XYZ file of N, CA and C in Angstrom:
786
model
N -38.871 -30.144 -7.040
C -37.550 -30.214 -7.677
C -36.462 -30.235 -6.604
N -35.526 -30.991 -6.930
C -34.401 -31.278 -5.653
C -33.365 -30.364 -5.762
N -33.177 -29.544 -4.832
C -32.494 -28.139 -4.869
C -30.841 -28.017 -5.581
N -30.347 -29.492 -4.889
C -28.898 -29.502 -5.602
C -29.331 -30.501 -6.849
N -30.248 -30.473 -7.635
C -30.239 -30.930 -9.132
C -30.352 -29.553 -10.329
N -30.865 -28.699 -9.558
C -30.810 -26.980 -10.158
C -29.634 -26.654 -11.243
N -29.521 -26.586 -12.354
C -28.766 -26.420 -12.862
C -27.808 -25.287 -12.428
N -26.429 -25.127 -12.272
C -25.706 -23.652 -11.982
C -25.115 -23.276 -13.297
N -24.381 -21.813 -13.139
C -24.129 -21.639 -14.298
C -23.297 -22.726 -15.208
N -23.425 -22.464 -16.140
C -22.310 -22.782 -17.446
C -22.619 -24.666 -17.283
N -23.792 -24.687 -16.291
C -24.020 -25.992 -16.193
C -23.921 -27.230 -17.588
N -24.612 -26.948 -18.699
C -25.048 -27.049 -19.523
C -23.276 -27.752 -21.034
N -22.915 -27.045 -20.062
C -21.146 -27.178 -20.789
C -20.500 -28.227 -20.251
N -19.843 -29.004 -21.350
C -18.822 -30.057 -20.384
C -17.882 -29.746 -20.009
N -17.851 -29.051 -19.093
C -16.182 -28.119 -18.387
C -16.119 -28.976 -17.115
N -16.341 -30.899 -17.126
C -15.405 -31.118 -16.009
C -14.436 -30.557 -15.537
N -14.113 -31.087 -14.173
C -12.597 -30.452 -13.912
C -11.358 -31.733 -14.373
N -10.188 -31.191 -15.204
C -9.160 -32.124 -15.069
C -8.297 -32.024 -14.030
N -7.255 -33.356 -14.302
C -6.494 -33.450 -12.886
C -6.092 -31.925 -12.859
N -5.324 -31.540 -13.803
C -4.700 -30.009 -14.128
C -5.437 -29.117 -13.252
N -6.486 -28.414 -13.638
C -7.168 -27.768 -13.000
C -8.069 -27.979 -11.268
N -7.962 -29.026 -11.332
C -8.340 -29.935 -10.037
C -7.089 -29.371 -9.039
N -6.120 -29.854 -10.085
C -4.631 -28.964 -8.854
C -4.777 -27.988 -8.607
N -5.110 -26.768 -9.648
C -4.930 -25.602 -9.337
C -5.975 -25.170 -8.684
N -7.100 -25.625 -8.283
C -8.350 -25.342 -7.234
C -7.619 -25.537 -6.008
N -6.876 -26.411 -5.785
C -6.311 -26.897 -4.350
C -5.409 -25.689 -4.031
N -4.105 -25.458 -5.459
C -3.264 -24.469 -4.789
C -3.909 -23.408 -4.661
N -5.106 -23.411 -5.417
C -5.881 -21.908 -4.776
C -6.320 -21.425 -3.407
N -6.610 -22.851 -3.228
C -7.454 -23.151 -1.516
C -6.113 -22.413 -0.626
N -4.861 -22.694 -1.017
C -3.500 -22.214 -0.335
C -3.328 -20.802 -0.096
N -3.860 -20.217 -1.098
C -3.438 -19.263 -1.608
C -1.865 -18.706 -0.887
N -1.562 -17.717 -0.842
C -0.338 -16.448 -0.585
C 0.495 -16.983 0.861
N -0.804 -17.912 1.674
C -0.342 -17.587 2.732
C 1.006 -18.419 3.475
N 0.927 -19.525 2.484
C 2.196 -20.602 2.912
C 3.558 -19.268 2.084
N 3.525 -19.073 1.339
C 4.577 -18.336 0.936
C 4.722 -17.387 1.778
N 3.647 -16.654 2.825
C 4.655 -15.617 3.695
C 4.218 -16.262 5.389
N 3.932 -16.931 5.455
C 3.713 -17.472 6.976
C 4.230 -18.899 7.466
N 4.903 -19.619 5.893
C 5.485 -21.564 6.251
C 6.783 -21.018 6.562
N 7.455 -20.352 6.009
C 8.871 -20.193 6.717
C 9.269 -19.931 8.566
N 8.448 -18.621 8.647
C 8.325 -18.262 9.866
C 7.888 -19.445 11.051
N 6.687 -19.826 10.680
C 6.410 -20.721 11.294
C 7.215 -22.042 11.720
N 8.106 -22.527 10.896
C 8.913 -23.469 10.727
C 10.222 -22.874 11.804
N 10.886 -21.896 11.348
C 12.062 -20.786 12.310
C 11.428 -20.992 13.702
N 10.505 -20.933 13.811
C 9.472 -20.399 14.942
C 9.426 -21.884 16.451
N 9.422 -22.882 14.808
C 9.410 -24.359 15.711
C 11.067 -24.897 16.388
N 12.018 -23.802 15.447
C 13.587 -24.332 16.261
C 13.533 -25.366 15.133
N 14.773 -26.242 15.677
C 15.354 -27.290 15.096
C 14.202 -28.562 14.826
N 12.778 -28.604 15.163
C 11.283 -29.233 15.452
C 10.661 -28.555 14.611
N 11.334 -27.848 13.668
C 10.038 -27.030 12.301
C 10.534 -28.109 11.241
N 11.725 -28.499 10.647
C 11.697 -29.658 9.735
C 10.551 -30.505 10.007
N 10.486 -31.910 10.728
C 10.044 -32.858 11.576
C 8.665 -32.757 11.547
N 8.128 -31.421 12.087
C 7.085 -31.005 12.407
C 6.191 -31.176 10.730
N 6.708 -29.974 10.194
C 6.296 -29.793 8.726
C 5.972 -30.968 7.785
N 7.104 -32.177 8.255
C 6.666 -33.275 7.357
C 5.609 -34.463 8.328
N 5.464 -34.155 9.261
C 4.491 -34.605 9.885
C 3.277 -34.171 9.823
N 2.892 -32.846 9.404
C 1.665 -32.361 9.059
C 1.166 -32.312 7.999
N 2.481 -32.618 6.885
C 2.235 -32.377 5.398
C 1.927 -34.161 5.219
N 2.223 -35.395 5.776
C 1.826 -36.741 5.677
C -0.104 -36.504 6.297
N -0.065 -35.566 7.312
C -1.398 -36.093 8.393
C -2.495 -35.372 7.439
N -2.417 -34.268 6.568
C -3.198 -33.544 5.910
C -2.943 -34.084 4.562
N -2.364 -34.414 4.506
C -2.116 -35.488 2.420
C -3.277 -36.844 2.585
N -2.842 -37.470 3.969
C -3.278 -39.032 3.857
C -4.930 -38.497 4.708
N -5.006 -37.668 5.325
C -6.611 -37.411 5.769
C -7.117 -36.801 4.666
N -6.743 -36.032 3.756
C -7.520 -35.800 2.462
C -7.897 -36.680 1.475
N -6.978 -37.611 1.663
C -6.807 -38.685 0.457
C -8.396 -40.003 0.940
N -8.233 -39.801 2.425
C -9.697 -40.632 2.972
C -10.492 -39.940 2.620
N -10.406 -38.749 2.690
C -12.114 -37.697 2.199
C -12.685 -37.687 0.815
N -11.612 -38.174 0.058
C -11.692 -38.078 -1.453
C -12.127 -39.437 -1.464
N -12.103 -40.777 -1.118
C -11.984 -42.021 -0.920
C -13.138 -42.329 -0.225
N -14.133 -41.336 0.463
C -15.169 -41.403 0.821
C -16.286 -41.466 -0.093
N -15.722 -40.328 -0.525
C -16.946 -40.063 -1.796
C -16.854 -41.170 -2.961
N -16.009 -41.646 -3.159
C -16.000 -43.133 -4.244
C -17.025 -44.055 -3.681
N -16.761 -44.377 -2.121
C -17.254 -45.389 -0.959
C -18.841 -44.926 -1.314
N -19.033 -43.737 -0.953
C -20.919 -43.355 -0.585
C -21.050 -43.667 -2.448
N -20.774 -42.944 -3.114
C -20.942 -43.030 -4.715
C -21.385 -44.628 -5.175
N -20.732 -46.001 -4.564
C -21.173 -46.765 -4.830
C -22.267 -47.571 -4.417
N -22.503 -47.040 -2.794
C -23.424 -47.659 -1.973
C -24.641 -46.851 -2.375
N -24.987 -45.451 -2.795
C -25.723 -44.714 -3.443
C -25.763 -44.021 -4.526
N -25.907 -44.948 -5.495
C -25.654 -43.781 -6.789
C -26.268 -42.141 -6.994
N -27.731 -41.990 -6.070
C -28.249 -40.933 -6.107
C -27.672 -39.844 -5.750
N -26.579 -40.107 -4.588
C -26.210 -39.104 -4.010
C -25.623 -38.192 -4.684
N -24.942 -38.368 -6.076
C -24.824 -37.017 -7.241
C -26.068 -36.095 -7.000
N -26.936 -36.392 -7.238
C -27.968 -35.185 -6.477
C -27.518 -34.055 -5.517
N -26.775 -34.344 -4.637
C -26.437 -33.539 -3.650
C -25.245 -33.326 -3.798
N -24.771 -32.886 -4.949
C -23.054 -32.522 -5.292
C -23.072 -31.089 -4.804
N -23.662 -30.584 -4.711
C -23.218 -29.039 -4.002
C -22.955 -29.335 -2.458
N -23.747 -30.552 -1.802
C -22.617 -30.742 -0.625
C -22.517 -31.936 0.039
N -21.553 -32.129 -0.982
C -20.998 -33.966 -0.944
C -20.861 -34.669 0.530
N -19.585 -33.331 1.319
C -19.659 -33.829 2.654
C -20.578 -34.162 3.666
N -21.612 -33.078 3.287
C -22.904 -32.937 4.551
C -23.711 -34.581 3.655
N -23.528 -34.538 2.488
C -24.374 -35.717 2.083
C -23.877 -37.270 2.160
N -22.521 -37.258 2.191
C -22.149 -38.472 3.384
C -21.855 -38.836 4.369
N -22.099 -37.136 4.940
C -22.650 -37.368 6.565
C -23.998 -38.048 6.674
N -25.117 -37.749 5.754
C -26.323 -37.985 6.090
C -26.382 -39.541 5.322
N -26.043 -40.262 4.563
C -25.567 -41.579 4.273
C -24.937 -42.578 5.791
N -24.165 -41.678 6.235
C -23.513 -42.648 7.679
C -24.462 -42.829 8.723
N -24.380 -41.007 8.863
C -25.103 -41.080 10.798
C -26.130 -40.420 10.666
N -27.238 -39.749 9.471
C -28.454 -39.675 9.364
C -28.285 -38.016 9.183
N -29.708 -37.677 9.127
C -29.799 -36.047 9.187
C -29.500 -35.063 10.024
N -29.604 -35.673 11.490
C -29.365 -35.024 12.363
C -28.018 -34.227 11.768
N -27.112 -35.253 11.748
C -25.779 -35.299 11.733
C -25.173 -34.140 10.569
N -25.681 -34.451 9.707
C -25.570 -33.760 8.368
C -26.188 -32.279 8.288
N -27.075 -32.303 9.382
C -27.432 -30.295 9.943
C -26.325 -29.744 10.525
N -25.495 -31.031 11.431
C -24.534 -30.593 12.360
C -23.468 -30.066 11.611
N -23.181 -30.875 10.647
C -21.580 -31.082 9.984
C -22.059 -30.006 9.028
N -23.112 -29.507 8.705
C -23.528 -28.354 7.488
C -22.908 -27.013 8.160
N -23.428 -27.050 9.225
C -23.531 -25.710 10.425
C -21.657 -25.537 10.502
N -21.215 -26.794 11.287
C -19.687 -26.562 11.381
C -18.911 -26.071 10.058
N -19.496 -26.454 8.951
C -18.469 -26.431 8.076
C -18.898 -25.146 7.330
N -19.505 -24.748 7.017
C -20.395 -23.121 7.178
C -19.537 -22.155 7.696
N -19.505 -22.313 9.404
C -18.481 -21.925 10.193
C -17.197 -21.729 9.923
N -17.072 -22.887 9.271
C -15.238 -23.334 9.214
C -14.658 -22.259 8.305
N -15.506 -22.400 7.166
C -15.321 -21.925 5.606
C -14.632 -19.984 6.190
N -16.298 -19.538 7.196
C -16.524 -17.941 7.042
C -15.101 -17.674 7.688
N -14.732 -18.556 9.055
C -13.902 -18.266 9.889
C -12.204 -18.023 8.698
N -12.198 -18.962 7.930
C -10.777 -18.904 7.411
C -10.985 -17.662 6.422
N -12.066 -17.156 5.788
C -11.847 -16.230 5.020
C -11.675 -14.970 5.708
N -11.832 -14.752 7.206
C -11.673 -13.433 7.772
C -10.184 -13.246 8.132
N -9.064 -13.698 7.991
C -7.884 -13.996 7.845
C -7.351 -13.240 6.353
N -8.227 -13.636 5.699
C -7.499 -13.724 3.801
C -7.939 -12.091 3.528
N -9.198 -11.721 3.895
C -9.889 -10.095 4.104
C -9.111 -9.271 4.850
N -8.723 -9.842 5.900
C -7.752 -8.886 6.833
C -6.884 -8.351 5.968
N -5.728 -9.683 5.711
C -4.589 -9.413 5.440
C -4.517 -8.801 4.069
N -5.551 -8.978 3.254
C -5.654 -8.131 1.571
C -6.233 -6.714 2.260
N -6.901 -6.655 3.284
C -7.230 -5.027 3.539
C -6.203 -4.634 4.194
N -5.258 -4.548 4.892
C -4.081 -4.294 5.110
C -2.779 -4.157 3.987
N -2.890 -4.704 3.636
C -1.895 -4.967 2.602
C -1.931 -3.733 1.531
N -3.691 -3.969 0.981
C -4.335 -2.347 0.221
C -3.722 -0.965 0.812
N -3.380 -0.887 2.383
C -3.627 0.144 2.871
C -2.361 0.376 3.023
N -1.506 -0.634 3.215
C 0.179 0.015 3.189
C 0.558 0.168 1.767
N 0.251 -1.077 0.693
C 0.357 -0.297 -0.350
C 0.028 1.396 -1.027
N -1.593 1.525 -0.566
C -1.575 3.184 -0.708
C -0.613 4.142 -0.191
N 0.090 3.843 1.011
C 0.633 4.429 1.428
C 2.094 4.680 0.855
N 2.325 3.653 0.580
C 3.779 3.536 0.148
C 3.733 4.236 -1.474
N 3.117 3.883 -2.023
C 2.785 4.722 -3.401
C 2.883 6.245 -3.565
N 2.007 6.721 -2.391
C 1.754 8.196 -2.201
C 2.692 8.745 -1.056
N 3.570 8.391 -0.679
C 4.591 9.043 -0.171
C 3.700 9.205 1.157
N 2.589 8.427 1.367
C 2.372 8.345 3.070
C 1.046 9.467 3.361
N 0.771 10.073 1.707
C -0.155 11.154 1.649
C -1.788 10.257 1.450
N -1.938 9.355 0.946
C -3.134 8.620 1.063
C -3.016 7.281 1.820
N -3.984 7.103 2.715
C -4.089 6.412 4.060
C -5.101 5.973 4.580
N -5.835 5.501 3.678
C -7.268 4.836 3.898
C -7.195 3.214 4.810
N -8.451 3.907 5.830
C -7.792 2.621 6.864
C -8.329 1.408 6.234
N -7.698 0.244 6.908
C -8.030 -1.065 6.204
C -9.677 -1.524 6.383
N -10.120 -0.819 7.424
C -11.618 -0.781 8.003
C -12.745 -0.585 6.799
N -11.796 0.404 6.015
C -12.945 0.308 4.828
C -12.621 -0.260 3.570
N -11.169 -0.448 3.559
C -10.572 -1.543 2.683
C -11.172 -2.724 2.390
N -11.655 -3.462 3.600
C -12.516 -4.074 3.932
C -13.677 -4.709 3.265
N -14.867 -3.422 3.647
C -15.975 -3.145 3.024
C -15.872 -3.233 1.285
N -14.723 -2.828 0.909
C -14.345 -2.592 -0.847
C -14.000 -4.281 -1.376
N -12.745 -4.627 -0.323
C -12.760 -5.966 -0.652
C -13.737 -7.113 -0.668
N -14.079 -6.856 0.131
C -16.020 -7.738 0.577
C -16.492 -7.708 -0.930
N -17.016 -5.985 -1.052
C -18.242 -6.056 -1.863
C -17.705 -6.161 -3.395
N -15.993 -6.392 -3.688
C -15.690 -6.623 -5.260
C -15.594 -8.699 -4.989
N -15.336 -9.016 -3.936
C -14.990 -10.365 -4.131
C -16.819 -10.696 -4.365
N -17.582 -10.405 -4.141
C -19.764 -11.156 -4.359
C -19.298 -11.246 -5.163
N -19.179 -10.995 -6.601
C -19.264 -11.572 -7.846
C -19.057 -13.015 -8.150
N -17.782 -13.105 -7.351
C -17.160 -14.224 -7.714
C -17.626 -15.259 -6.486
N -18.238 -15.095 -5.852
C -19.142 -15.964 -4.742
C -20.441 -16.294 -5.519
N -20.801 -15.682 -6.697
C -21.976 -16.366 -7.109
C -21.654 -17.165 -8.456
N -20.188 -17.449 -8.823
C -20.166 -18.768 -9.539
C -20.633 -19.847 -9.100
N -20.965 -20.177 -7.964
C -21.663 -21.558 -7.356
C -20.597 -22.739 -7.533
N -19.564 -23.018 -8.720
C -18.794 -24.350 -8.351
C -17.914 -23.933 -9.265
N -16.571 -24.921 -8.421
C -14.918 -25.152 -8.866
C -15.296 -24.840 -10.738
N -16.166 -25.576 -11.284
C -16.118 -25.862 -12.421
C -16.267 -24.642 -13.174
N -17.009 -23.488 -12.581
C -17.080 -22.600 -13.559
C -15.958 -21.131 -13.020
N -15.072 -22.175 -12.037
C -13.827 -20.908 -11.763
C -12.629 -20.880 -12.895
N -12.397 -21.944 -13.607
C -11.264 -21.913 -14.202
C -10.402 -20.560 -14.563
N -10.907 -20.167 -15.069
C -10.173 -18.854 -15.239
C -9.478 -18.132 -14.196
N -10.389 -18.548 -12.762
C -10.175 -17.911 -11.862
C -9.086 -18.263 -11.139
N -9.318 -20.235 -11.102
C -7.823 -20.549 -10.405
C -6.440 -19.706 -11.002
N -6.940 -20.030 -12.572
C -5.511 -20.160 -13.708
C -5.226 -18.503 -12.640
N -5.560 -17.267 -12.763
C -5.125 -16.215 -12.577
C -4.857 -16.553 -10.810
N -5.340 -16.876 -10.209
C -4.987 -16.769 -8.653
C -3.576 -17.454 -8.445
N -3.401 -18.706 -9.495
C -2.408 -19.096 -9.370
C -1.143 -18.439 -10.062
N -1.304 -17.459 -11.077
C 0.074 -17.282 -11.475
C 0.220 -15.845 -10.511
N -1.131 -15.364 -9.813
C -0.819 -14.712 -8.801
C 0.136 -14.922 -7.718
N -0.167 -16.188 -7.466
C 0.732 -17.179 -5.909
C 2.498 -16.655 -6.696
N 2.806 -17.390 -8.031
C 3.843 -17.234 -8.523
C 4.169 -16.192 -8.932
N 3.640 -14.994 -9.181
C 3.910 -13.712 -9.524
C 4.150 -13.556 -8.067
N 3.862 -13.615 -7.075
C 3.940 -12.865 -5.379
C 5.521 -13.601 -5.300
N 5.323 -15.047 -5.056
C 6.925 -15.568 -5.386
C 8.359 -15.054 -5.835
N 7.675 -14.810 -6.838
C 9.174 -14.151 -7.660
C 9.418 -13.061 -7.176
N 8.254 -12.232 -7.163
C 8.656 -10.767 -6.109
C 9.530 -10.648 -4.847
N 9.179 -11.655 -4.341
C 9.708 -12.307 -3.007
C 11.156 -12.161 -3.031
N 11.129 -13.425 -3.508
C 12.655 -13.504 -4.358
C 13.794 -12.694 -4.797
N 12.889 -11.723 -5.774
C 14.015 -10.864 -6.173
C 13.996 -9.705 -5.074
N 12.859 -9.341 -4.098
C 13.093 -8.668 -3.303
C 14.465 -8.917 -2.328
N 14.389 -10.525 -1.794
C 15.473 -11.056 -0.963
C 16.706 -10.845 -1.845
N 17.262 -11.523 -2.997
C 18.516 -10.811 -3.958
C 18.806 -9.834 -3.952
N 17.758 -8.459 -3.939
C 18.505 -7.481 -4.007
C 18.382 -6.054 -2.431
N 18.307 -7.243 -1.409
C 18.011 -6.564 -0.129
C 20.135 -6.525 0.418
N 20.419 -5.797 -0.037
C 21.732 -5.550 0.657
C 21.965 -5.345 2.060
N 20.912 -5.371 2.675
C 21.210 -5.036 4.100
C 21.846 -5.853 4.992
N 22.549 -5.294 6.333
C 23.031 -6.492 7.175
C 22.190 -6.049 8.084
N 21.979 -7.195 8.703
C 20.917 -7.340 9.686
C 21.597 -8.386 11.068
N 21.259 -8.177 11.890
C 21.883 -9.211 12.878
C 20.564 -10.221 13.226
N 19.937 -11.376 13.126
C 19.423 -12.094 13.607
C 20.042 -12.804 14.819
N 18.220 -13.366 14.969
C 18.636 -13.975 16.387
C 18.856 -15.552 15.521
N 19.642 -16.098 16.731
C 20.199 -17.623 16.481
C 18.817 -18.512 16.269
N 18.768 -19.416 15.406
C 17.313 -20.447 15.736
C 17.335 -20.913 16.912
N 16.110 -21.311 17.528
C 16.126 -21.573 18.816
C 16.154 -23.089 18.669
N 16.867 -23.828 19.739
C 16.872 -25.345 19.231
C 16.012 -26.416 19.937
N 15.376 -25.307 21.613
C 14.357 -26.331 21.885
C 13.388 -25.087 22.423
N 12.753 -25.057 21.491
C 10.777 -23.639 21.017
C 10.284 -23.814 22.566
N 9.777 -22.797 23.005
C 9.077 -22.670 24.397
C 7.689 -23.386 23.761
N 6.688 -24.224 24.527
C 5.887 -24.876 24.049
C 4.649 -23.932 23.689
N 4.694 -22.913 23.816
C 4.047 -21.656 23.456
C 4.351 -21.868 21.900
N 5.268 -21.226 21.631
C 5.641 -21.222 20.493
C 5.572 -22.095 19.325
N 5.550 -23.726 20.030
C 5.809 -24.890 19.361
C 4.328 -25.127 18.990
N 3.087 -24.809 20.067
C 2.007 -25.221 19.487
C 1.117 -23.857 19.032
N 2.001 -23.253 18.758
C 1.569 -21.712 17.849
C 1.606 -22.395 16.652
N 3.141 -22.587 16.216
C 3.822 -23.056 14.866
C 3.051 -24.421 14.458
N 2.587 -25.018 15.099
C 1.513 -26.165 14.621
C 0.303 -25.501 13.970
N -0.068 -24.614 14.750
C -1.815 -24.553 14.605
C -1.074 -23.139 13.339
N -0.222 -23.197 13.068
C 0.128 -21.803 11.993
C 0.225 -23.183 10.492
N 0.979 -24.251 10.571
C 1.184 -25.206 9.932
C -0.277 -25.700 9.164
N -0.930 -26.014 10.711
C -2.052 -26.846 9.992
C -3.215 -26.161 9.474
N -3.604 -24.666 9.898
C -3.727 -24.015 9.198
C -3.545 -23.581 7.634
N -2.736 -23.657 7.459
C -1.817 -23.199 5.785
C -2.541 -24.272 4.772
N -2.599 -25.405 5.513
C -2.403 -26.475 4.508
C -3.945 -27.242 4.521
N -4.560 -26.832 5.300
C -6.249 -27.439 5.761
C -7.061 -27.029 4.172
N -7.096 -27.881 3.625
C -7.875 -28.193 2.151
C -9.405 -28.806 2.479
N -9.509 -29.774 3.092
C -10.756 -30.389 3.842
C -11.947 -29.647 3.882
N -12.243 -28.275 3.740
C -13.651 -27.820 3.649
C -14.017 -28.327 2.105
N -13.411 -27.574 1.574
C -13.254 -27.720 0.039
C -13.358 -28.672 -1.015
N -12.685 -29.937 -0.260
C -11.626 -30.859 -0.808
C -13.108 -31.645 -2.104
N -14.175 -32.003 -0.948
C -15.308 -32.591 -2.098
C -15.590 -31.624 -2.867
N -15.758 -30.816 -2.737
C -17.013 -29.864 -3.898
C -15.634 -29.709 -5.060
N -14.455 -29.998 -4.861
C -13.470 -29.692 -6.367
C -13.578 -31.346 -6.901
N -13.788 -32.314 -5.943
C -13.676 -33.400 -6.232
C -15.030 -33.891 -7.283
N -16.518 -33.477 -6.713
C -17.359 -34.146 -7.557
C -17.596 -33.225 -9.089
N -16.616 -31.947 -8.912
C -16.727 -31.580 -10.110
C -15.728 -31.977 -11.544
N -15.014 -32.641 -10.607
C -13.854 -33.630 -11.614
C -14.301 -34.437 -12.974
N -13.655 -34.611 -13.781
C -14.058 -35.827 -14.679
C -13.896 -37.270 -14.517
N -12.891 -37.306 -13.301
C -12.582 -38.625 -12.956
C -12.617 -38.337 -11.524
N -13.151 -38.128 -10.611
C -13.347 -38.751 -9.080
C -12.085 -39.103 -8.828
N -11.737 -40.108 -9.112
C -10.769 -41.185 -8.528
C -9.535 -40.086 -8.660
N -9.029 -39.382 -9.179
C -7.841 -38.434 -9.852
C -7.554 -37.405 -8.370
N -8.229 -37.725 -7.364
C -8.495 -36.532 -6.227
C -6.988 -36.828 -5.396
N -6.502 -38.055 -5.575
C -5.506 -38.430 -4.936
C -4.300 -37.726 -5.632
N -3.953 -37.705 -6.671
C -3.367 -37.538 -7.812
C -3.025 -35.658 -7.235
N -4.202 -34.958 -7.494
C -4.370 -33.918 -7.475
C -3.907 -33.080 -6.230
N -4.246 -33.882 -5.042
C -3.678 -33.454 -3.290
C -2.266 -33.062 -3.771
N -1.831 -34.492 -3.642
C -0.335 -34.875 -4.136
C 0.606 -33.692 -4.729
N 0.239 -33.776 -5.951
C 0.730 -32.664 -7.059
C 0.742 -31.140 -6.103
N -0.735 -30.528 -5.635
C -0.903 -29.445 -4.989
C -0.004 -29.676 -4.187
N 0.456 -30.198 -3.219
C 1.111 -29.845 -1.997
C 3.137 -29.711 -2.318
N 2.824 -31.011 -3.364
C 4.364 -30.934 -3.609
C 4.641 -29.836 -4.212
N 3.602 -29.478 -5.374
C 3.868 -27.483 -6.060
C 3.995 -26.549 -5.029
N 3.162 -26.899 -4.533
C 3.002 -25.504 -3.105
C 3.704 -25.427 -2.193
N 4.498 -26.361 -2.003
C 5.941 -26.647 -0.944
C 6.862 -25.764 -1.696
N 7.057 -26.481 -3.587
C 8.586 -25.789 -4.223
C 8.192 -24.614 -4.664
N 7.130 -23.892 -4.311
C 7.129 -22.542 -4.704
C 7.603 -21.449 -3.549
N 9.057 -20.937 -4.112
C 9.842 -20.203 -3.350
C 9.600 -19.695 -2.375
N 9.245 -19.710 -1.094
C 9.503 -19.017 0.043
C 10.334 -18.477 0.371
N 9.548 -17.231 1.062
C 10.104 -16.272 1.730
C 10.726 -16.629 3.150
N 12.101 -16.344 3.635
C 12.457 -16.417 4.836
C 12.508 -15.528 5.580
N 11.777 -15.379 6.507
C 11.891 -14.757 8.196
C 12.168 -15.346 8.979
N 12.925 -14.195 10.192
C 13.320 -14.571 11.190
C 12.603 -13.928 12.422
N 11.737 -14.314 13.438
C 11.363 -13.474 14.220
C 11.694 -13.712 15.777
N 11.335 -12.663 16.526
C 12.254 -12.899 17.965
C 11.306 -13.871 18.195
């Protein structure tokens, strides 16, 4: 039996993904972090964070839009390759440049995936731990070290849905999460009376800085591990373009937070 023909859960149900939900897998892929790290980053680039931003938001729109455009390409030259929808990419790696290739690109992207989630763990175990604090008047103070361990072992559950298709519920809530964090934001900035003296934007970024604020940019917005496995669970394939699109332009107008840092 061919391992990615295995039925997964809720298999059995026609819960394609629509464009709708197709979006909200993407703004999920975003999650929190463009809302507290695209501003800064942008401040960060000087008068070269506009410029910059729409140069990365064209190079990551139109390189996703080929990855999605791939899988149409292999889909017609092999119809079988639905077989291997649990991993579309490694399986038109192995369509191009053979198996070798497709161990390689399995291994990297494996990699890619663990590396960005130790970022998203940090900053929710931190976050846990100043929240306790701030709650309890500074009297409970559990370090983020085991915050950690708690966050780890409540997120398994939701690592053994196996595909986009049987998250729905999950985007819908992560996303009015993104917009619930938003508005907080927001009304936090409205009703912050303070004066503060900032520093001036800088108008030409020490190149330190400039290729910080890149790799902080392209970071935020890197969909590409992901991008197939939301795609072959679609009802329409072709809609993947549609769906980038929509995600990035939502995830741009959802309110950011502004910082200023030295």
């Amino acid at each position: 039996m061919i391992h990615e023909s295995a039925p997964l859960l809720f298999k059995d149900v026609n819960s394609d993904l629509s464009l709708f939900f197709a979006t909200l897998c993407i703004v999920d892929i975003f999650g929190v972090f463009p809302i507290i790290a695209l501003p800064s980053a942008i401040v960060q680039c000087g008068l070269f964070g506009i410029p910059l931003i729409l140069v990365v938001f064209g190079l990551q729109i139109y390189t996703a839009a080929l990855l999605g455009k791939s899988w149409i390409i292999a889909t017609n030259l092999d119809p079988l390759i639905f077989r291997k929808n649990r991993y579309p990419l490694a399986a038109v790696t192995e369509l191009t440049l053979g198996p070798r290739a497709r161990t390689i690109v399995t291994f990297l992207l494996d990699l890619t995936i663990f590396g960005c989630g130790i970022p998203n763990l940090l900053v929710a175990s931190q976050n846990l731990q100043m929240f306790g604090v701030r709650i309890s008047d500074e009297r409970f103070d559990l370090s983020f070290c085991y915050w950690l361990l708690l966050v780890g072992m409540l997120l398994c559950p939701f690592m053994w849905l196996g595909s986009p298709r049987d998250m729905k519920w999950l985007a819908m809530f992560s996303c009015g999460t993104i917009i619930f964090t938003a508005i907080l934001i927001w009304w936090c900035i409205i009703n912050d009376d303070r004066t503060i003296d900032h520093l001036p934007i800088p108008t030409s970024p020490t190149w330190d800085k400039f290729i910080s604020g890149y790799g902080m940019l392209a970071f935020l917005f890197d969909v590409h591990p992901t991008l197939m496995t939301i795609q072959v669970d679609m009802h329409n394939p072709r809609d993947i373009n549609k769906a980038i699109i929509f995600s990035f332009i939502g995830k741009y107008l959802i309110p950011n937070e502004i910082k200023f840092y030295d």
